[in-house]
Coordinates of C-alpha atoms and ligand atoms in Angstrom, one line a residue:
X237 CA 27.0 -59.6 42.1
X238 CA 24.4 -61.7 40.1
X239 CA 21.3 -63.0 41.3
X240 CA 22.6 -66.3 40.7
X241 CA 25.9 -65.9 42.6
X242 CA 23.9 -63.9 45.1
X243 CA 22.0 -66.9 46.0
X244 CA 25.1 -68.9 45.8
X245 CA 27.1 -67.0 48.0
X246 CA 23.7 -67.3 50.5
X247 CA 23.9 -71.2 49.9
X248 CA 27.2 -71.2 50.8
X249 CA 26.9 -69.1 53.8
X250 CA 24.4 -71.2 55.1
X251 CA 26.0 -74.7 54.2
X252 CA 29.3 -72.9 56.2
X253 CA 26.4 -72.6 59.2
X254 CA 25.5 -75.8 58.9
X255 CA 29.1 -77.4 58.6
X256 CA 28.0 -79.1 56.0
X257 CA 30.2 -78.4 53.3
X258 CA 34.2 -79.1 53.0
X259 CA 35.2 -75.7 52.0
X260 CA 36.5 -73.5 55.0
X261 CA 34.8 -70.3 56.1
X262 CA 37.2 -68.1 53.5
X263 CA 35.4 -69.5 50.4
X264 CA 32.2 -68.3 51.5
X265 CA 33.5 -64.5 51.1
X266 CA 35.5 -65.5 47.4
X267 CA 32.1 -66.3 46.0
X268 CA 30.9 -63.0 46.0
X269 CA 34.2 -61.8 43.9
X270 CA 34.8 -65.1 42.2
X271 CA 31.7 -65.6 39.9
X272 CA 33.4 -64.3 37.1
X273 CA 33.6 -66.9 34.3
X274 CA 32.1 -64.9 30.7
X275 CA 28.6 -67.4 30.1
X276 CA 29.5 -67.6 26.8
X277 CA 32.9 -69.0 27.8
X278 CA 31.7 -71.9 29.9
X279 CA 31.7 -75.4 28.3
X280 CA 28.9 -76.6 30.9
X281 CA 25.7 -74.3 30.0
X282 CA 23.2 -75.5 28.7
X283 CA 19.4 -73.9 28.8
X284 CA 16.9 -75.2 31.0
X285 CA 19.7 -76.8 33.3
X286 CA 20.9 -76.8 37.0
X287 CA 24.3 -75.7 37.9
X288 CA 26.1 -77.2 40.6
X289 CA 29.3 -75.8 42.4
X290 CA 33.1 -76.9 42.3
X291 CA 36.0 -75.7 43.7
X292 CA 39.0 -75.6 41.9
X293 CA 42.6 -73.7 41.4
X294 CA 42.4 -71.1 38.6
X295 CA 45.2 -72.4 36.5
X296 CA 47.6 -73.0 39.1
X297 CA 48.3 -73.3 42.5
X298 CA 51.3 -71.1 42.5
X299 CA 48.6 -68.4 40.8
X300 CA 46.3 -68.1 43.4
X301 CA 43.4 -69.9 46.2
X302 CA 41.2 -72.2 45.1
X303 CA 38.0 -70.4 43.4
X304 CA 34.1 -71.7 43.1
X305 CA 33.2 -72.5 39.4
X306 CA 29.7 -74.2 38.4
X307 CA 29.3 -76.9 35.7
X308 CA 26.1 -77.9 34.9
X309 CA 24.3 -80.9 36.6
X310 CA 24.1 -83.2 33.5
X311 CA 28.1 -82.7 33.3
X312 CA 29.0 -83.8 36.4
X313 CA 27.4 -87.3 37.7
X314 CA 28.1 -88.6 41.1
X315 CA 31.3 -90.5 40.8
X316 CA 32.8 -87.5 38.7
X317 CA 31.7 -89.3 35.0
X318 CA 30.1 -87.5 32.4
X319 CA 29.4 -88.6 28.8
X320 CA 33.3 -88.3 28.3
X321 CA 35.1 -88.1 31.0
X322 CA 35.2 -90.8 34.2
X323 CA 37.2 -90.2 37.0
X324 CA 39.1 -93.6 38.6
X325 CA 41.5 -92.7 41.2
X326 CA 43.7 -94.9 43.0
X327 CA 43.8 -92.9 46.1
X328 CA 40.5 -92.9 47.0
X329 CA 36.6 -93.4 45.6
X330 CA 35.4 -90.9 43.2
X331 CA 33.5 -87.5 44.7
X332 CA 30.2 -87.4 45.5
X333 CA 28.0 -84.6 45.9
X334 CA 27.0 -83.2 49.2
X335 CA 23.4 -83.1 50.1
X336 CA 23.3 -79.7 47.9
X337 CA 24.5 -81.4 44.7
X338 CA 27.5 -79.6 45.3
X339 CA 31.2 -81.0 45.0
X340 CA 33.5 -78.5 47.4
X341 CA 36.1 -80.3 48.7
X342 CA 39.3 -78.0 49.9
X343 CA 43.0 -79.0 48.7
X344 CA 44.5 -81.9 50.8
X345 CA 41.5 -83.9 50.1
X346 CA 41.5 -86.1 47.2
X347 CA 37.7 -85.4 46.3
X348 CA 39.2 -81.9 45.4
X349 CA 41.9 -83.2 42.9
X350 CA 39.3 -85.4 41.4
X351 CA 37.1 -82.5 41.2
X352 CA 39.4 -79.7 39.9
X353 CA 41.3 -82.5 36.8
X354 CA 37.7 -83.4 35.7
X355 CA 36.6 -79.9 35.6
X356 CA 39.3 -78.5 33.5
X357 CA 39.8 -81.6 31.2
X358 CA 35.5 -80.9 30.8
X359 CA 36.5 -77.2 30.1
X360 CA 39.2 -78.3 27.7
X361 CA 37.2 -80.4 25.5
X362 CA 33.9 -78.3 25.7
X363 CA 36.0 -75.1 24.1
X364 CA 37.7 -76.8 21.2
X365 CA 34.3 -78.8 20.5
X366 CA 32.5 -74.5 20.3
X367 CA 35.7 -73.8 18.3
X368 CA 35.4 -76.5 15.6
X369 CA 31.5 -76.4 16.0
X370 CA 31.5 -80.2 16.1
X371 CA 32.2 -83.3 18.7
X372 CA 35.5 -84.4 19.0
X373 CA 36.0 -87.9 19.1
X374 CA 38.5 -89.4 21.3
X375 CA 41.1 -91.7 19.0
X376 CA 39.8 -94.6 20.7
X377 CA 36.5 -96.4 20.2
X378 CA 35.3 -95.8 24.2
X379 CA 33.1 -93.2 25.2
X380 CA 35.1 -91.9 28.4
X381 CA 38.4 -91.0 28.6
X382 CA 39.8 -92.0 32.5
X383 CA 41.3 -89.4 34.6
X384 CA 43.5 -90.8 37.5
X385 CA 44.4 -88.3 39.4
X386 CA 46.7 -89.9 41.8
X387 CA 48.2 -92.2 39.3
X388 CA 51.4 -92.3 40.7
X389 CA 54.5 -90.6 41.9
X390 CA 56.6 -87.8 40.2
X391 CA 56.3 -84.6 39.0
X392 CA 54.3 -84.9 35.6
X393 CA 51.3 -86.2 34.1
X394 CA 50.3 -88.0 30.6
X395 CA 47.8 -89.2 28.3
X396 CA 48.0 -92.7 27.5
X397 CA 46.5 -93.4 23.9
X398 CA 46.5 -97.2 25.0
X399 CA 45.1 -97.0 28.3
X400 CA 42.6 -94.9 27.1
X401 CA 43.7 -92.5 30.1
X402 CA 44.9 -89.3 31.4
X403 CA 47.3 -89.9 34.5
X404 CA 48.5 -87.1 37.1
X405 CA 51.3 -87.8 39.3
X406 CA 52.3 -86.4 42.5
X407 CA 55.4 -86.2 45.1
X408 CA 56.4 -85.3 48.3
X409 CA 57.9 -81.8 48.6
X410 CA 58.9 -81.2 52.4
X411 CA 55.7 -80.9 54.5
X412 CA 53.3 -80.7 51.4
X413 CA 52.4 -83.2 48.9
X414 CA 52.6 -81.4 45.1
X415 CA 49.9 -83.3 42.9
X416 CA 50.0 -82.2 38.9
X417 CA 46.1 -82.5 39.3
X418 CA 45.6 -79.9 41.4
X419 CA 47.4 -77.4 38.1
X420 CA 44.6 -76.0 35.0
X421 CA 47.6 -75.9 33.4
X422 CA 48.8 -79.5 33.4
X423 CA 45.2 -81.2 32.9
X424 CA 44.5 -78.9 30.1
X425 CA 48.0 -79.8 28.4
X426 CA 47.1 -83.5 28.9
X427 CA 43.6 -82.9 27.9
X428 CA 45.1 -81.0 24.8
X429 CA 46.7 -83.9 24.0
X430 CA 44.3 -86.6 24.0
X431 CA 41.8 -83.7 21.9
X432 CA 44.9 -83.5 19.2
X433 CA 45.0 -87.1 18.6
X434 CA 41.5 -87.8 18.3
X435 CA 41.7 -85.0 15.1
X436 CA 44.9 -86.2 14.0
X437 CA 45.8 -90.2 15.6
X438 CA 49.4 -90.0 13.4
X439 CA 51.4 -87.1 14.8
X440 CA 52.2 -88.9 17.7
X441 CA 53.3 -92.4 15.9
X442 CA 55.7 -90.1 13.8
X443 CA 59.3 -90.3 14.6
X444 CA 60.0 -86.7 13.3
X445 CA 60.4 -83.6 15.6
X446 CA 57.9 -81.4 13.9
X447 CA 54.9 -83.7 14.5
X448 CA 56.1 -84.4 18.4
X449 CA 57.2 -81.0 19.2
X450 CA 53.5 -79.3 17.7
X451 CA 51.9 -81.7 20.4
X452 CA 53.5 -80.6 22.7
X453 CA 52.9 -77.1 21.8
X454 CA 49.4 -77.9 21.4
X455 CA 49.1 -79.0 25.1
X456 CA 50.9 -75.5 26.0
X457 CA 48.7 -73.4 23.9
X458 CA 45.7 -74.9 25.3
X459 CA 46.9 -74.3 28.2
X460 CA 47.4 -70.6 27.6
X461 CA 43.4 -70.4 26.0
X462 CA 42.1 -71.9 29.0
X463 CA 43.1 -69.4 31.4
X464 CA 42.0 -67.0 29.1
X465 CA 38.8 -68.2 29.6
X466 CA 38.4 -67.1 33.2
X467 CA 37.9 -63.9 34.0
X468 CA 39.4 -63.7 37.7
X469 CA 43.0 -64.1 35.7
X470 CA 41.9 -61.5 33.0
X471 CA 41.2 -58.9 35.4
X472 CA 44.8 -60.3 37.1
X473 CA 46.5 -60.5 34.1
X474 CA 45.6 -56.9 33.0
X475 CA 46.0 -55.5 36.6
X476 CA 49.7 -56.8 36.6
X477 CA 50.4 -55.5 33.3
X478 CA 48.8 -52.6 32.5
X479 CA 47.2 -54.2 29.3
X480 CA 51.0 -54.3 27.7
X481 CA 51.0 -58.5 27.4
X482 CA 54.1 -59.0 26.1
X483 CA 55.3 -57.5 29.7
X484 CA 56.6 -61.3 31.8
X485 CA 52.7 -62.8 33.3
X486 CA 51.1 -65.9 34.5
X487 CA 49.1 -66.7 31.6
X488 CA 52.7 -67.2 29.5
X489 CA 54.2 -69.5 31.9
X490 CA 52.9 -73.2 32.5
X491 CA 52.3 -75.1 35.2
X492 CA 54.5 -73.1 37.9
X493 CA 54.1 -74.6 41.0
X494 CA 55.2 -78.0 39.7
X495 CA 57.9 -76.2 38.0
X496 CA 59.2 -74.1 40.7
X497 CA 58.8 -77.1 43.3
X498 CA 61.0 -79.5 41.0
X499 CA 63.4 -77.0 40.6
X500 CA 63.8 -76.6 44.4
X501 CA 64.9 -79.8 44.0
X502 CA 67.3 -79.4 41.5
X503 CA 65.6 -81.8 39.4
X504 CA 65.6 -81.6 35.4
X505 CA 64.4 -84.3 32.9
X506 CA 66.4 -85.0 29.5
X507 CA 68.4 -81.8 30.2
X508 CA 64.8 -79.7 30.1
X509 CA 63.0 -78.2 32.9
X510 CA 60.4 -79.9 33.6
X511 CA 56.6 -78.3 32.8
X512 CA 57.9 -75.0 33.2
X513 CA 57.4 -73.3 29.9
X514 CA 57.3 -69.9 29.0
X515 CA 55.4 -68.8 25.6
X516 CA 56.5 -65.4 26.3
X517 CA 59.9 -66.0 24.6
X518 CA 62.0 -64.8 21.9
X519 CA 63.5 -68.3 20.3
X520 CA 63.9 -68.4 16.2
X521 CA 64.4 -71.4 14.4
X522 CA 67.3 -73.3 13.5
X523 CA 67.8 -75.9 10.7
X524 CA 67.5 -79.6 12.2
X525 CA 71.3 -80.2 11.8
X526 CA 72.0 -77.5 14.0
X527 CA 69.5 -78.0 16.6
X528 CA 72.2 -79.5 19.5
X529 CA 70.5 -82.8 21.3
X530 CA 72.1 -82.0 24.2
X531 CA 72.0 -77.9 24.7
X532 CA 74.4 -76.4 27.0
X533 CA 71.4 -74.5 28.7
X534 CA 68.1 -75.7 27.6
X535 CA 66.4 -72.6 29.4
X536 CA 67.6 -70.2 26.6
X537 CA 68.7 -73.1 23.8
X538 CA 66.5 -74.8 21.3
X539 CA 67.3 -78.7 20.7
X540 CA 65.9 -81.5 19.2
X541 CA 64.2 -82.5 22.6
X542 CA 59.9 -82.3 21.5
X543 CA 59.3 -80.1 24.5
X544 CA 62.6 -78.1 24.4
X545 CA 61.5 -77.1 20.6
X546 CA 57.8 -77.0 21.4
X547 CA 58.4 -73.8 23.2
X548 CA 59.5 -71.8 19.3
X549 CA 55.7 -72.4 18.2
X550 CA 54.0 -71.6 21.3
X551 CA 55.9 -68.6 21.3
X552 CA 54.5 -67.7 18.1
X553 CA 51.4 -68.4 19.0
X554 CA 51.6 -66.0 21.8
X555 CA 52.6 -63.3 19.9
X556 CA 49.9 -63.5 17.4
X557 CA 47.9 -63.4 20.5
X558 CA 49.4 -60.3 21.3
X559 CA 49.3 -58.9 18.0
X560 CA 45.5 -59.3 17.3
X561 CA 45.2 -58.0 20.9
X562 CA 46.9 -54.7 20.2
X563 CA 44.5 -54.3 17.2
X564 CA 41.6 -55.2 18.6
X565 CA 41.8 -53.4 22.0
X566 CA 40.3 -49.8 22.5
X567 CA 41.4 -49.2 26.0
X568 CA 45.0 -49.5 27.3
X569 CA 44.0 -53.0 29.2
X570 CA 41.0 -54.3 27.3
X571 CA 39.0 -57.2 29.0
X572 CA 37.0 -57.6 26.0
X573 CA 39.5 -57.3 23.3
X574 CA 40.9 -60.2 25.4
X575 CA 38.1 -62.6 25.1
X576 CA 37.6 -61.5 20.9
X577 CA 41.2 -62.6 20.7
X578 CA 40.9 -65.7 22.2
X579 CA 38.2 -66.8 20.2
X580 CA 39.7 -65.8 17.1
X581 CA 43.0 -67.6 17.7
X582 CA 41.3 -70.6 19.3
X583 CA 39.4 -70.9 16.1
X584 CA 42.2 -70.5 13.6
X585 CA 44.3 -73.3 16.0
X586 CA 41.5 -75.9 15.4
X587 CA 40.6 -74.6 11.9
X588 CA 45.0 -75.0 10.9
X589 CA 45.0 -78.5 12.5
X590 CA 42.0 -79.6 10.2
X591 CA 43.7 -77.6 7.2
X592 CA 47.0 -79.1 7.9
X593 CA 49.6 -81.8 7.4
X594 CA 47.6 -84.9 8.4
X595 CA 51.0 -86.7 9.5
X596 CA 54.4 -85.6 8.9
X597 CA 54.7 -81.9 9.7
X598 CA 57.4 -79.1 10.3
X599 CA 56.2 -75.8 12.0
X600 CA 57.0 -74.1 8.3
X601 CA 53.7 -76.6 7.3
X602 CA 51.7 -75.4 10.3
X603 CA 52.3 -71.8 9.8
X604 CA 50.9 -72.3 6.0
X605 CA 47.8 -74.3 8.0
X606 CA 47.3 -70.7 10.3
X607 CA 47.8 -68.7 6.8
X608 CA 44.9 -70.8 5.2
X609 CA 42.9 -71.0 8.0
X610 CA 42.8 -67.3 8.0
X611 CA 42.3 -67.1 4.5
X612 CA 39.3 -69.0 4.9
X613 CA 37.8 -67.7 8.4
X614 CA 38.6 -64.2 7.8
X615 CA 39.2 -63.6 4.1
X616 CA 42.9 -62.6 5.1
X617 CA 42.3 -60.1 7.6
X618 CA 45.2 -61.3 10.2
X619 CA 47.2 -62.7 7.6
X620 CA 49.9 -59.3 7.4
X621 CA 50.6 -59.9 11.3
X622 CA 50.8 -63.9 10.9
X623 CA 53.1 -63.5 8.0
X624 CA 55.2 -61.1 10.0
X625 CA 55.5 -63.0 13.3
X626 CA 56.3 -66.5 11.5
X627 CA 59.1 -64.5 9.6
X628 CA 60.6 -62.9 12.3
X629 CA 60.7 -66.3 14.6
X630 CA 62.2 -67.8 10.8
X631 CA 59.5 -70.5 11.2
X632 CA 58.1 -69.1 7.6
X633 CA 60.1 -66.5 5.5
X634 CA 57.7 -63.9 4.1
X635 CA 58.5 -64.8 0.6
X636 CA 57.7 -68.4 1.3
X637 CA 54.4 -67.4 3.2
X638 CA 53.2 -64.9 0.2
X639 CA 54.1 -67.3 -2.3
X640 CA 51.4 -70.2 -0.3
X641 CA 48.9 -67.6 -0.2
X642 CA 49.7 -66.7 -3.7
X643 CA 49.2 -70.3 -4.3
X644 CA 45.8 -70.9 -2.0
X645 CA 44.2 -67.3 -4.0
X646 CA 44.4 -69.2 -7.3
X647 CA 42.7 -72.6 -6.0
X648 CA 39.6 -73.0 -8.3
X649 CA 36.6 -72.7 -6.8
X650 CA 35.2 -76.0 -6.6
X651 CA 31.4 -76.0 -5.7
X652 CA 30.0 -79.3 -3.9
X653 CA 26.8 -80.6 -4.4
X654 CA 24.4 -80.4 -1.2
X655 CA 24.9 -84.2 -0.9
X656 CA 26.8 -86.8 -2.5
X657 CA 23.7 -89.6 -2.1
X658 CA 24.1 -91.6 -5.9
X659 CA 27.3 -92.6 -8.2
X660 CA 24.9 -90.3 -10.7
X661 CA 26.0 -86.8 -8.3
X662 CA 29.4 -88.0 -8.0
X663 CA 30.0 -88.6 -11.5
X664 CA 29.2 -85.2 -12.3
X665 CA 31.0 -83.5 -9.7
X666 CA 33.9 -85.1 -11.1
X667 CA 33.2 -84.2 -14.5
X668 CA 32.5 -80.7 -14.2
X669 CA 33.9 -79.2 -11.3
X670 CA 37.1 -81.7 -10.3
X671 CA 38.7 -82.8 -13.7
X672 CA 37.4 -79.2 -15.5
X673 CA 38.5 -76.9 -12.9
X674 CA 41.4 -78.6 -12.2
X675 CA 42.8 -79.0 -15.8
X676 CA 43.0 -83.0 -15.2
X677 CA 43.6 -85.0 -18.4
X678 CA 39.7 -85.7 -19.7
X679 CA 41.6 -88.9 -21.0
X680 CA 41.9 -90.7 -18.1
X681 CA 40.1 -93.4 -16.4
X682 CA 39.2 -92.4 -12.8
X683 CA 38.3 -95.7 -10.3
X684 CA 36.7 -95.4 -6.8
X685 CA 39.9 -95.9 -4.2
X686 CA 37.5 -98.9 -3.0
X687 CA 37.5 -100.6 -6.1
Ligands
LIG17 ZN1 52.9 -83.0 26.9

């Protein structure tokens, strides 16, 4: 145990004396184990700062008990706002902190559903902004993106581009209530969302499969890089499967306790199963004309429904995590190799969305985007196991995919100035690196788009 989590676990202790704090007498002995988040993996350091502590579920409540994680103070305002995020629940006021600074509220409180949808949808957005080494804007012009975590009643959650909001429902299951923000999974799919069309506002006015379905598989793989952010589920994750992950897991399957609840019910949506979706999965493509709409078993079946096809990329996804995994590792079930992999998918997945289509798409365009974005990150280094994995899924044959990198080796090299400040730089980089290098006709008259 840390000196910090040392002191934490005393603070808790004592607060637990005190009976000043909403967590039951149980959390008090998961802090000493549960202190486990990587520092370099959480969005909320920053030097010089406080931390405060929140409870939340580890990606899901079917997964495990609710675990302490700390954000730093300047992340996490009374009220639950933040420079991003605001919190504006219909149940109940937003959380405050206890006299500590604290926000540990226990499950079947609202505070705690507040607490654990802003947390995650911080998380979210703090990872992809260290992946792509920039802010990401929200495809609104507003600051803060609302989280309601009680928005209503059902069994799934969204991200409304228009209402500038990310909305978690919630039903009644027998004795217990089942709310959607309670699941890491769910607010970091939604969260994933709203991220994806900040970088790219079209895919989700398009009307074409390939652009719908890669959100969706966005939201899902995000999912899957979260988790593999927290060290508690590592260690889990490695315990359950001796190191071999492409052996059936948590991490792979999404949102279960939603899932599993719904299905009790015998509910499905548009012939799908709802959230439940596994990346672990052997699905290859099939032409659109063959793709059925309405699959005689969507578990096993690919169709034109966005989340029903979604699953064929994340799948691939997962086995390039895999892959780079099983190269990386030097042990049989290799906690560290698990973090470098993370890091070097998460940064090709937000280097191939900025490389990529910036509208229309089909997976085939996406799996060039990951080829290039390797090409350019890594010189090439993954690019034998990317080619492989989008050939056998039959998302990219390997001819096609070493043809595109045939085709991206014998770009030009096209040098840009350090800034383009005068019409005097621009003129020139024209001139001699984009018409020369390019072989553009020197005979034609070039006019600014604004002209
Ligand atoms: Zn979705």
């Amino acid at each position: 145990m840390t000196d910090n989590s040392t002191s934490t676990f005393n603070l808790l202790r004592r607060l637990q004396e005190q009976n000043e704090s909403d967590a039951p007498a149980d959390i008090a002995q998961k802090a000493e184990t549960t202190f486990t988040l990587q520092p370099q993996a959480q969005p909320e350091l920053g030097q010089g700062q406080g931390f405060v502590n929140v409870t939340v579920y580890p990606q899901d409540p079917f997964v495990s008990d609710p675990e302490i994680r700390q954000m730093t103070a300047s992340y996490i305002n009374p009220g639950l706002v933040n420079s991003r995020f605001q919190v504006q629940d219909h149940l109940a006021a937003p959380a405050q902190p206890d006299a500590q600074g604290n926000y540990m509220f226990w499950p079947g409180k609202p505070e705690f559903d507040q607490v654990n949808s802003f947390y995650y949808a911080t998380f979210t957005l703090r990872m992809y902004e260290r992946y792509a080494q920039r802010a990401l804007p929200w495809s609104f012009h507003q600051e803060r993106l609302t989280i309601d975590p009680h928005a209503g009643v059902g069994g799934n959650a969204y991200y409304s581009e228009l209402d500038h909001m990310l909305g978690f429902n919630g039903f009644q299951d027998d004795n217990a209530v089942i709310q959607s923000s309670q699941s890491a999974d769910i607010v970091s799919h939604e969260t994933g969302h709203a991220i994806l069309d900040g970088m790219r506002d079209l895919y989700n006015e398009s009307f074409g499969l390939g652009s719908n379905a890669f959100h969706e598989s966005f939201g899902d793989m995000t999912a899957v890089l979260v988790a593999l952010h927290d060290d508690s589920l590592i260690k889990r994750l490695l315990d359950w499967t001796g190191g071999d992950l492409r052996i059936d897991n948590f991490i792979s399957v999404i949102a279960e306790q939603v899932t599993k609840r719904l299905q009790a019910h015998g509910e499905k949506v548009q012939g799908r199963t709802v959230y439940l979706r596994n990346a672990l999965n052997k699905f290859t493509d099939v032409p659109f004309d063959q793709l059925p709409t309405t699959p005689t078993d969507p578990e096993l079946e690919l169709s034109r429904e966005k989340h029903n096809y979604s699953r064929l990329f994340t799948g691939a996804f997962y086995d390039i995590i895999a892959g780079i995994y099983e190269q990386m590792r030097q042990v049989p079930a290799d906690r560290i190799a698990i973090h470098g992999t993370r890091d070097i998918v998460g940064n090709l997945l937000i280097s191939a969305v900025e490389l990529g289509p910036v509208c229309e798409l089909t997976f085939a365009d996406m799996a060039q985007a990951f080829l290039a974005a390797d090409n350019l990150l890594h010189d090439g280094k993954y690019t034998d196991l990317l080619v492989d994995v989008f050939d056998r899924r039959k998302i990219l044959s390997s001819a096609a995919a070493r043809e595109f990198i045939a085709k991206l080796k014998s770009l030009p090299d096209l040098q840009a100035p350090a800034a383009v400040d005068s019409s005097e730089v621009a003129i020139t980089f024209l001139h001699e690196q984009v018409v020369s290098k390019l072989n553009l006709p020197t005979d034609t008259a070039f006019s600014p788009l604004a002209a």
